[in-house]
Coordinates of C-alpha atoms and ligand atoms in Angstrom, one line a residue:
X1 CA 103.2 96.0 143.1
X2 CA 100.8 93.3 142.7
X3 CA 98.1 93.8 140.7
X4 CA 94.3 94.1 142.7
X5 CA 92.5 94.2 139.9
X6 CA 90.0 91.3 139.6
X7 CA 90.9 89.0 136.7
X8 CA 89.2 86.8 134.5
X9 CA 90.1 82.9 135.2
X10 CA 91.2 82.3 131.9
X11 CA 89.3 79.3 131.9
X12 CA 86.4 80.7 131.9
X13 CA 87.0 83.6 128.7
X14 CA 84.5 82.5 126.2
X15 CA 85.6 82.0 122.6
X16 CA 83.4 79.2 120.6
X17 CA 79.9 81.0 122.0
X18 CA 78.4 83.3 124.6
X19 CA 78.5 82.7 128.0
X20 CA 75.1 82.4 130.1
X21 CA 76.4 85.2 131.8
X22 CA 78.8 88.1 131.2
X23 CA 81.9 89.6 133.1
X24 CA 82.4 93.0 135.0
X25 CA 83.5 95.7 132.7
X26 CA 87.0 95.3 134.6
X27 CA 87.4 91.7 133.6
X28 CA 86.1 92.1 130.2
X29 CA 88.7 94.6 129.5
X30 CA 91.5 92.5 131.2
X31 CA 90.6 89.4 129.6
X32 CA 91.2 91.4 125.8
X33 CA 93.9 93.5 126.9
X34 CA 96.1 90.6 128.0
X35 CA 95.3 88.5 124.9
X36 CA 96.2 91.6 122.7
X37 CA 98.9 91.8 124.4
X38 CA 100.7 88.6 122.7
X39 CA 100.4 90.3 119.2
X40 CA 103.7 91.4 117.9
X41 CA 105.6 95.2 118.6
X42 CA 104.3 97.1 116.1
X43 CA 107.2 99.4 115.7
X44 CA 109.3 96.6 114.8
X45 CA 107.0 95.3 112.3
X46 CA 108.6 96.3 109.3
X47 CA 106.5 94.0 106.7
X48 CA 103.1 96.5 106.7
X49 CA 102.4 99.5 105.1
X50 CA 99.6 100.1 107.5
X51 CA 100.0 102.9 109.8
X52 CA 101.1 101.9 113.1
X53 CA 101.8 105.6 115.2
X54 CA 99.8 109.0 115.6
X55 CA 99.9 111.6 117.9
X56 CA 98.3 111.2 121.2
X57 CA 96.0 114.4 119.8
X58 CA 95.3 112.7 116.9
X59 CA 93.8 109.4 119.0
X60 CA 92.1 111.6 121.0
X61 CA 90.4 113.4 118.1
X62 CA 89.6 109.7 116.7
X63 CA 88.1 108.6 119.9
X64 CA 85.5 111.4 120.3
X65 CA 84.2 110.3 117.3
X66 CA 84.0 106.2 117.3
X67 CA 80.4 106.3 117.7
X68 CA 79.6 108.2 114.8
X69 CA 78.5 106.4 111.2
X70 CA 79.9 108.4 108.4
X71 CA 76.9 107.4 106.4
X72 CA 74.4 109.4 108.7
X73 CA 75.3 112.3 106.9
X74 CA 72.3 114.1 108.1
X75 CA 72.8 113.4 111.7
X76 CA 76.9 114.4 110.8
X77 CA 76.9 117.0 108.8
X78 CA 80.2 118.1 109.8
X79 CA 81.6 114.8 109.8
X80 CA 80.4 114.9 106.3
X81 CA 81.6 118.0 105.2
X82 CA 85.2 116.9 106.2
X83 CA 84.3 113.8 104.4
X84 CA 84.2 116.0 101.6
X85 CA 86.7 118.1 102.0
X86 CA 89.3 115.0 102.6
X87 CA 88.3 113.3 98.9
X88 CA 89.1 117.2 97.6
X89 CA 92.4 117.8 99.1
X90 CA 93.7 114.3 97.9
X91 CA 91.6 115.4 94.5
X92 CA 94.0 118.6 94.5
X93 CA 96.9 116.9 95.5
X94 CA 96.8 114.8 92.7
X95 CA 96.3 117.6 90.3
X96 CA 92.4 116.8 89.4
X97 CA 91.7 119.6 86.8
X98 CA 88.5 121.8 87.2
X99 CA 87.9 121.8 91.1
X100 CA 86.7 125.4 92.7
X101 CA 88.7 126.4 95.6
X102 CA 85.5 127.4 97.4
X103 CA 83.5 124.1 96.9
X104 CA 84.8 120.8 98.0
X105 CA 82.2 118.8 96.0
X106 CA 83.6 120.1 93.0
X107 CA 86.2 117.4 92.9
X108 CA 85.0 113.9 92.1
X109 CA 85.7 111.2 94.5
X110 CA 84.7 109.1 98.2
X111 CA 86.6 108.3 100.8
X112 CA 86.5 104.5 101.5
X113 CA 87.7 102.2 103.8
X114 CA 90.8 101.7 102.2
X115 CA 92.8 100.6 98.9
X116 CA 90.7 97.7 98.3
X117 CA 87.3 99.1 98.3
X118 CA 88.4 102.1 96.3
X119 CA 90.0 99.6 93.7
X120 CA 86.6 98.2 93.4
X121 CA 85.1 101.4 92.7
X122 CA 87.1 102.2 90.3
X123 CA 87.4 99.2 88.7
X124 CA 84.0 99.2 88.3
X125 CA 83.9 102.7 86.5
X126 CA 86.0 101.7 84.4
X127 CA 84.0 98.5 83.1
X128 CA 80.5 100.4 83.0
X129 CA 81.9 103.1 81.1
X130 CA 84.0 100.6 78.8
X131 CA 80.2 98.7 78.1
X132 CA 78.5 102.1 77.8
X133 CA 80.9 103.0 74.5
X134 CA 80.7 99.2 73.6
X135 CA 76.9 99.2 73.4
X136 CA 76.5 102.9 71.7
X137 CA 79.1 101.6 68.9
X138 CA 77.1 98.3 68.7
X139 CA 80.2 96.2 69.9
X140 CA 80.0 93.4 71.8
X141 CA 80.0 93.8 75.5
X142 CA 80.9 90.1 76.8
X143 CA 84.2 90.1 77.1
X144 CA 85.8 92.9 79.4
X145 CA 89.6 92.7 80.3
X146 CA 91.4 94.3 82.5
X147 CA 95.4 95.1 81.4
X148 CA 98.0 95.1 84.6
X149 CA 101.3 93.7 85.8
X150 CA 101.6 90.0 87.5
X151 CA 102.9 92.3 90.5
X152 CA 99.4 93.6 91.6
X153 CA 98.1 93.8 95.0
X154 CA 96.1 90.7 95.7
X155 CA 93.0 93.0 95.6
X156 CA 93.1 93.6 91.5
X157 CA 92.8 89.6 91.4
X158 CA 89.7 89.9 94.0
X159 CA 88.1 92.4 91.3
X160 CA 88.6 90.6 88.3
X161 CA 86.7 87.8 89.9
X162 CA 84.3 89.2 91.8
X163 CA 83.2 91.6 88.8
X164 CA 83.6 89.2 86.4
X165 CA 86.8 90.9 84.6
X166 CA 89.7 89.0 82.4
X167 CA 92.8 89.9 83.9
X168 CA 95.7 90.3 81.1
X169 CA 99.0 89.6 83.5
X170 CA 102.1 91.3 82.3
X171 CA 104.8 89.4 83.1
X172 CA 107.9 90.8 85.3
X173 CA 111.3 88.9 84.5
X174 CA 114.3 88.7 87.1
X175 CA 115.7 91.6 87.7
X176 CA 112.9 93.7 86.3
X177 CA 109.9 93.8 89.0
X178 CA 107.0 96.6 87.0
X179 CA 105.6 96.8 83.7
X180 CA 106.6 98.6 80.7
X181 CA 105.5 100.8 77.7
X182 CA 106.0 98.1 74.9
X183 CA 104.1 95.3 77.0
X184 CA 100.9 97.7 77.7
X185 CA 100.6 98.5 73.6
X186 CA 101.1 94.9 72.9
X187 CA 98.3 93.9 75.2
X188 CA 95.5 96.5 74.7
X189 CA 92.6 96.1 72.2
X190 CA 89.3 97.0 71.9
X191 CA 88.0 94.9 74.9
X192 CA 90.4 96.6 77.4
X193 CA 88.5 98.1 80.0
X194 CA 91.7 99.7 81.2
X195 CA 95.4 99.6 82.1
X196 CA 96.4 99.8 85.8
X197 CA 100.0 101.2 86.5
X198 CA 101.3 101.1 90.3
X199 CA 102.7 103.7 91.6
X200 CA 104.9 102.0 94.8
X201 CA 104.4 98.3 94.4
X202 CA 104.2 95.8 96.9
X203 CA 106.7 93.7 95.6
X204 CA 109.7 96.1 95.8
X205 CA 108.3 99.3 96.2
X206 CA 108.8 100.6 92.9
X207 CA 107.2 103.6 91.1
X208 CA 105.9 102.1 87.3
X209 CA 106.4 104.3 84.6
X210 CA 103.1 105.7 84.5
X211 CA 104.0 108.9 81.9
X212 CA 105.3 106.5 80.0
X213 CA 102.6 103.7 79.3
X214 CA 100.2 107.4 79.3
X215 CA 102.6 108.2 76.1
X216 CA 102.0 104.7 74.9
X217 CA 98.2 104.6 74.9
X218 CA 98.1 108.6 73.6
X219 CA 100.3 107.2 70.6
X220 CA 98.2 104.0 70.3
X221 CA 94.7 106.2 70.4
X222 CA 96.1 109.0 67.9
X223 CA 97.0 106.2 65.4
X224 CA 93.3 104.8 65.8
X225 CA 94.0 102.6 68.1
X226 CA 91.8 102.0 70.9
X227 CA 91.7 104.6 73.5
X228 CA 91.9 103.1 76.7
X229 CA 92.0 104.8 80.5
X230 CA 94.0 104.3 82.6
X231 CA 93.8 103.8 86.5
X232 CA 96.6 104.7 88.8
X233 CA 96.9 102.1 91.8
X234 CA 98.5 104.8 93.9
X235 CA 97.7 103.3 96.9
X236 CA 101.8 103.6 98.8
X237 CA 103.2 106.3 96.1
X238 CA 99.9 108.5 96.3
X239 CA 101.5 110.1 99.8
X240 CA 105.2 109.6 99.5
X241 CA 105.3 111.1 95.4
X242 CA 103.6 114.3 95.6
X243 CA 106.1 115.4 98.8
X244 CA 108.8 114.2 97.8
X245 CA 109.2 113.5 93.5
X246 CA 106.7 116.9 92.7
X247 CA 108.0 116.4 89.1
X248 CA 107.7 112.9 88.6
X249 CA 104.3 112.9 86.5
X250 CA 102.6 110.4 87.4
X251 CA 98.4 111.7 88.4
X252 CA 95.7 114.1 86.7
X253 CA 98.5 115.7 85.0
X254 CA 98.4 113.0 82.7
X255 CA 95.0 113.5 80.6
X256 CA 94.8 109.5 80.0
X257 CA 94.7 109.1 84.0
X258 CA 90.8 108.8 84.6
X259 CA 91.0 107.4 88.5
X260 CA 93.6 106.9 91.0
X261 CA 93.1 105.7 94.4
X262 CA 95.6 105.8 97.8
X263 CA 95.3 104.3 101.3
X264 CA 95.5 107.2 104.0
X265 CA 96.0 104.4 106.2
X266 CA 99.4 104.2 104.6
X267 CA 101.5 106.6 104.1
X268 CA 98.6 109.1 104.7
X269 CA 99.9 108.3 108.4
X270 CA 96.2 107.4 109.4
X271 CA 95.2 104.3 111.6
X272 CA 93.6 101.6 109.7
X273 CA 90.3 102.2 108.2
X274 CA 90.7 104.7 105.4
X275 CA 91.5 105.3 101.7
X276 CA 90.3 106.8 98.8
X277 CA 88.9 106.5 95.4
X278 CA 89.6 109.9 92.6
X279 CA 88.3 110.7 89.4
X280 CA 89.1 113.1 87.1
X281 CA 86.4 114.1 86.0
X282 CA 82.5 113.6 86.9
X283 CA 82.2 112.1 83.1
X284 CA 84.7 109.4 84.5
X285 CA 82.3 108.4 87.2
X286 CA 79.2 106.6 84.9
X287 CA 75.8 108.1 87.0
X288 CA 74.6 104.3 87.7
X289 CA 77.0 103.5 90.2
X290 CA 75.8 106.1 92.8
X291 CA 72.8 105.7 94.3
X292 CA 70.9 107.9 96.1
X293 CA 69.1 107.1 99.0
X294 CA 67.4 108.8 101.6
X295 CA 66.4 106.6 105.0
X296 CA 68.6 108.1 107.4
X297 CA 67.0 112.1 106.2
X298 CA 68.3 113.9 103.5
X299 CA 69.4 112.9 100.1
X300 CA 72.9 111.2 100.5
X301 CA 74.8 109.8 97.0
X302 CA 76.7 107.7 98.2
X303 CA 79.2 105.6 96.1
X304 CA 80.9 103.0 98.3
X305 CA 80.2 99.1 98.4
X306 CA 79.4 99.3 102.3
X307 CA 77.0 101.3 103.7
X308 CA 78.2 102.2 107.7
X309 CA 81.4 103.1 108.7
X310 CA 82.9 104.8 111.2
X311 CA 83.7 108.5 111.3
X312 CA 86.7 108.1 112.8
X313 CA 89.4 107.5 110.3
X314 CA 87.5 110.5 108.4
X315 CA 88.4 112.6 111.9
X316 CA 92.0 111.1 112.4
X317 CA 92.8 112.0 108.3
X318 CA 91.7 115.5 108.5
X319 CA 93.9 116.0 111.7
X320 CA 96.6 115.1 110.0
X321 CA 96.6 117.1 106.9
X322 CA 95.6 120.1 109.1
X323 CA 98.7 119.0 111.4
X324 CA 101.3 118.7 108.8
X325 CA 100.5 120.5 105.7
X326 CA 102.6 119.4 102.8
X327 CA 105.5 120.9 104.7
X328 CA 104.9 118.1 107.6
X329 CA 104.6 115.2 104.6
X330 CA 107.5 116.6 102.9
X331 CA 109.6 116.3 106.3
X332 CA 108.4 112.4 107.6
X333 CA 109.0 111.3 103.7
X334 CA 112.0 112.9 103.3
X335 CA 113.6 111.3 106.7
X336 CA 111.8 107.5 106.2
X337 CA 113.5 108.0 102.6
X338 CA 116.5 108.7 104.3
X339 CA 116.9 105.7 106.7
X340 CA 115.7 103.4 103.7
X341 CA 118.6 105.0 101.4
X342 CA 120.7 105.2 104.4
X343 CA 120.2 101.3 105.3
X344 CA 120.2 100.8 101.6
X345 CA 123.5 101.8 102.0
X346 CA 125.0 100.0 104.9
X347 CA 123.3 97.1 103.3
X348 CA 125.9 97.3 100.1
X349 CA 128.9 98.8 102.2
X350 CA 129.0 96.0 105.1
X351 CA 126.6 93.2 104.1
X352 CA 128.1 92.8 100.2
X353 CA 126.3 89.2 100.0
X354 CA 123.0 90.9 99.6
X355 CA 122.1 92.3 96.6
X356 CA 119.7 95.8 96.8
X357 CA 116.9 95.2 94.4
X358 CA 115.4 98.3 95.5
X359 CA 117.0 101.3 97.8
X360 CA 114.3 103.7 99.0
X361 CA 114.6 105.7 96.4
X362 CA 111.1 105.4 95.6
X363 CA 108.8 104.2 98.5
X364 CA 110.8 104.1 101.9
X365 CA 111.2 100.3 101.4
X366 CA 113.9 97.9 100.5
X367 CA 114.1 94.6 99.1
X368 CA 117.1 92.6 99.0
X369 CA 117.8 88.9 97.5
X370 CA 120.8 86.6 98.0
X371 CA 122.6 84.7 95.3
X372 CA 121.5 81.0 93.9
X373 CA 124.4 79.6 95.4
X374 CA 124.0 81.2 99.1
X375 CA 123.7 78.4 101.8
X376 CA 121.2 80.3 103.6
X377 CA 118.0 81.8 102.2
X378 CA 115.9 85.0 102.9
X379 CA 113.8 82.9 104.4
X380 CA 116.3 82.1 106.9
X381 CA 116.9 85.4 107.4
X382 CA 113.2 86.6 108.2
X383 CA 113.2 83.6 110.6
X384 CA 116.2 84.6 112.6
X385 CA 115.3 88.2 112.2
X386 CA 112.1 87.5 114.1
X387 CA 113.6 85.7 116.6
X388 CA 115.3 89.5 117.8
X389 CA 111.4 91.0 117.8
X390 CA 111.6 92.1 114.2
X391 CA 109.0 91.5 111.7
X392 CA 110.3 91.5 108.0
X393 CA 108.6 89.0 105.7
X394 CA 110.2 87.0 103.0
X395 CA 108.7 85.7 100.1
X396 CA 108.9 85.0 96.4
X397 CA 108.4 87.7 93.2
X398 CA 105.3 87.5 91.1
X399 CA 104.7 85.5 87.7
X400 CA 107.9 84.3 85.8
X401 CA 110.0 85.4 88.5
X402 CA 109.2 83.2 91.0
X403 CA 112.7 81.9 91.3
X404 CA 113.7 85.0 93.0
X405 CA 112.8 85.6 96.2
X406 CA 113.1 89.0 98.8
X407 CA 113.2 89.9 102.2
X408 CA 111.2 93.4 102.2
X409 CA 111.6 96.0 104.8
X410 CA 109.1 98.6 104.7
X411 CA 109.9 101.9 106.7
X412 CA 107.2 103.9 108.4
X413 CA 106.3 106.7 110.6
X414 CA 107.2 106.2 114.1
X415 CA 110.8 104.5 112.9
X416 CA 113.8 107.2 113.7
X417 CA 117.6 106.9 113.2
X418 CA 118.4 104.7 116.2
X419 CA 116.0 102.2 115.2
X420 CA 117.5 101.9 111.6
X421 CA 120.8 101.8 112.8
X422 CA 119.9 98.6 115.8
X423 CA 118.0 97.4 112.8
X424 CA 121.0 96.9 110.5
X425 CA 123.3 95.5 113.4
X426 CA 120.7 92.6 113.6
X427 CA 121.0 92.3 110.1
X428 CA 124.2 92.0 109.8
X429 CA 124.3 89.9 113.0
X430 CA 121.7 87.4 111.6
X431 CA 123.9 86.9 108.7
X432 CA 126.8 86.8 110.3
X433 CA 125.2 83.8 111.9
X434 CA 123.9 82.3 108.8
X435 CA 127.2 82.4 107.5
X436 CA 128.5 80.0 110.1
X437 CA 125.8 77.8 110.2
X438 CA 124.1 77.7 107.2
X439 CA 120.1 77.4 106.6
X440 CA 118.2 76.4 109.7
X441 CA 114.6 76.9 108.9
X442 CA 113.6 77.3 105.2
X443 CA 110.1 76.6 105.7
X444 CA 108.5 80.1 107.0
X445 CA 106.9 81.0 103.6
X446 CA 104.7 83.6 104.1
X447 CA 103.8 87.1 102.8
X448 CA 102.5 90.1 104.4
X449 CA 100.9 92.9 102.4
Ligands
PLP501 C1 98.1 98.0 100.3 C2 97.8 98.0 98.8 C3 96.5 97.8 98.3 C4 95.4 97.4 99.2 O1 95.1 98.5 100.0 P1 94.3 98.5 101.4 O2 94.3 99.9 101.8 O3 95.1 97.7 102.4 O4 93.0 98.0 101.2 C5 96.4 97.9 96.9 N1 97.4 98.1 96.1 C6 98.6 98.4 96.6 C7 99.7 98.7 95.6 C8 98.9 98.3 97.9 O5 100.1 98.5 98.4

């Protein structure tokens, strides 16, 4: 049926300024609709973490509340209190000691609008409390470094700079992709600020060993060593671990943890737009970072670097942990750990030229690399892979493994059997192909968090 619908002349869509004149709502909404349309399938996007699927109940939930600024906490006091509740339940969930079942504000910790802003925050307490001890011993204060792998999110980078921070880089190696006990006591002193462990990296997906660098710095500090926090950068694991490894200890359990954040946008199944940032304690959260302010009505302490933000993520996160429970996490981890194992699998069995550099056993993601002497690359592999629809980047490990380079495939919510299975027939397809032909496009460098 042809379509009746008036339509923008294409020519005529602004882009470098405003118009003289507008469009009819109609138009408007054709005009952005069919441009959105070009972006890719989001269900075969298998390079983000970011959630891409929720329930139609969930959307609907999210959409009542778009207009509301979860800053205006006296015009949305409810909006608020869930606020409140959501930074508790990820609190409990993470075992933070001390918080009253009957009082979410008991547990210490803000919502934000993802990983990166909640790595700020914490980042941050960890420096002012770092200079706070400095300056009562009568240390020094100028030169604050920051201990973490070369495998950090880009954000961590971003923090160092912006908040004036020296960076320590571990290194990786080739065939080892996290950081390890020996290199954290070897790099800590008395101007460490803090050690960041990942749980889930972005590289390959893998957990650190988090208990074990806590060990480390308990062993270092009981020996009078410095005692130095540590802040776990849980922003994949922080919703896949507690379902599915409830005995890996990696969180609050740990006394030296002092501050972990996660992305609900992640694998807290939420659409983009949400994270958070826990403490353990209020003493880990230094009283000069919150400010209190009070021009929208009431007295709102606020601890976030932006000030307005929608309440709609706040909405769409509490729906889901009403929805699922940890029954509901336990079952979508437990399945997207299954197809990554399960492709993991097929992957070894049928495709031997590959080696698995990590299975799913840990996030739902897998990373594979091809020998030296392949005549086709990973590269090549992402680029044909995209040509069936399927978005898997490729790209190169971190510091003083740069010579080894991964195709990663990241495994979400909205993903199911059938699609893992069609996705490793064009994989094995693909390489069927590269096999006869050889490298046709090595240039397609890029790499999607
Ligand atoms: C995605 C990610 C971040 C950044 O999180 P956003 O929620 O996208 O801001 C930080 N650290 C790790 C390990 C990540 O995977």
């Amino acid at each position: 049926m042809p379509n009746l619908e008036p339509r923008a002349d294409l020519d005529r869509i602004p882009s470098t300024s405003l118009a003289p004149d507008g469009m009819s709502a109609r138009e408007a909404y054709m005009a952005v609709h069919d441009e959105l349309m070009l972006d890719g399938n989001a269900r075969m996007n298998l390079a983000t973490f970011v959630t891409t699927w929720m329930e139609p109940e969930a959307g609907q939930l999210m959409a009542e509340a778009f207009d509301k600024n979860s800053i205006d906490h006296d015009e949305y006091p409810s909006t608020s209190r869930i606020d409140a509740r959501l930074a508790c339940m990820v609190a409990s969930l993470f075992h933070a000691p001390g918080i009253d079942p009957d009082r979410p504000e008991s547990a210490t910790g803000v919502s934000t609008i993802g990983s990166s802003e909640a790595v700020m925050l914490s980042g941050l307490a960890l420096k002012w409390r770092w200079r706070a001890a400095r300056r009562a011993a009568g240390a020094p204060t100028d030169r604050p470094v920051l201990v973490l792998g070369s495998n950090v999110q880009v954000v961590w980078e971003k923090f160092c700079r912006y908040f004036d921070v020296e960076p320590r880089y571990l290194p990786v190696e080739p065939g080892r992709y996290v950081i390890t006990p020996e290199q954290v006591r070897a790099a800590v002193d008395e101007n460490t600020i803090g050690v960041v462990a990942v749980l889930g990296t972005t590289f390959t997906g893998e957990y650190e060993d988090v208990e074990g660098i806590a060990r480390t710095l308990d062993e270092l500090a009981a020996a009078g060593g410095p005692d130095v926090p540590m802040h776990v950068d849980a922003a994949s694991g922080g919703f896949v671990a507690p379902f599915l490894d409830p005995d890996l200890v990696w969180d609050f359990r740990l006394p030296r943890v002092r501050s972990i954040n996660v992305s609900g946008h992640k694998y807290g199944l939420t659409y983009p737009g949400i994270g958070f940032a826990v403490w353990r304690s209020p003493e880990d959260l230094p009283g000069e970072l919150v400010f209190h302010v009070n021009y929208l009505g009431g007295d709102m302490p606020p601890f976030t670097l932006n000030f307005s933000r929608p309440g709609n993520q706040i909405v769409g996160q509490y729906y889901n942990f009403l929805r699922l429970g940890t029954a509901g996490y336990t079952r979508i981890m437990a399945e997207l750990r299954a197809y990554a194992l399960w492709l993991a699998g097929f992957v070894r069995e049928a495709l031997p030229v590959y080696r698995v550099v990590s299975d799913g056993s840990a996030l739902p993601v897998i990373a594979l690399s091809l020998p030296d002497d392949s005549p086709f690359t990973v590269f090549d592999v992402s680029h044909e892979l995209r040509a069936q629809g399927w978005q898997v980047p490729a790209y190169t490990m971190p510091a003083d493994a740069e010579n080894v380079a991964v195709l990663r495939i990241v495994l979400r919510h909205g993903f199911s059997a059938d699609l893992t299975q069609r996705f490793g027939e064009d994989l094995a397809a693909v390489t069927a192909k590269l096999q006869r032909h050889g490298s046709v496009d090595a240039t397609a460098r890029h790499f999607a968090h």
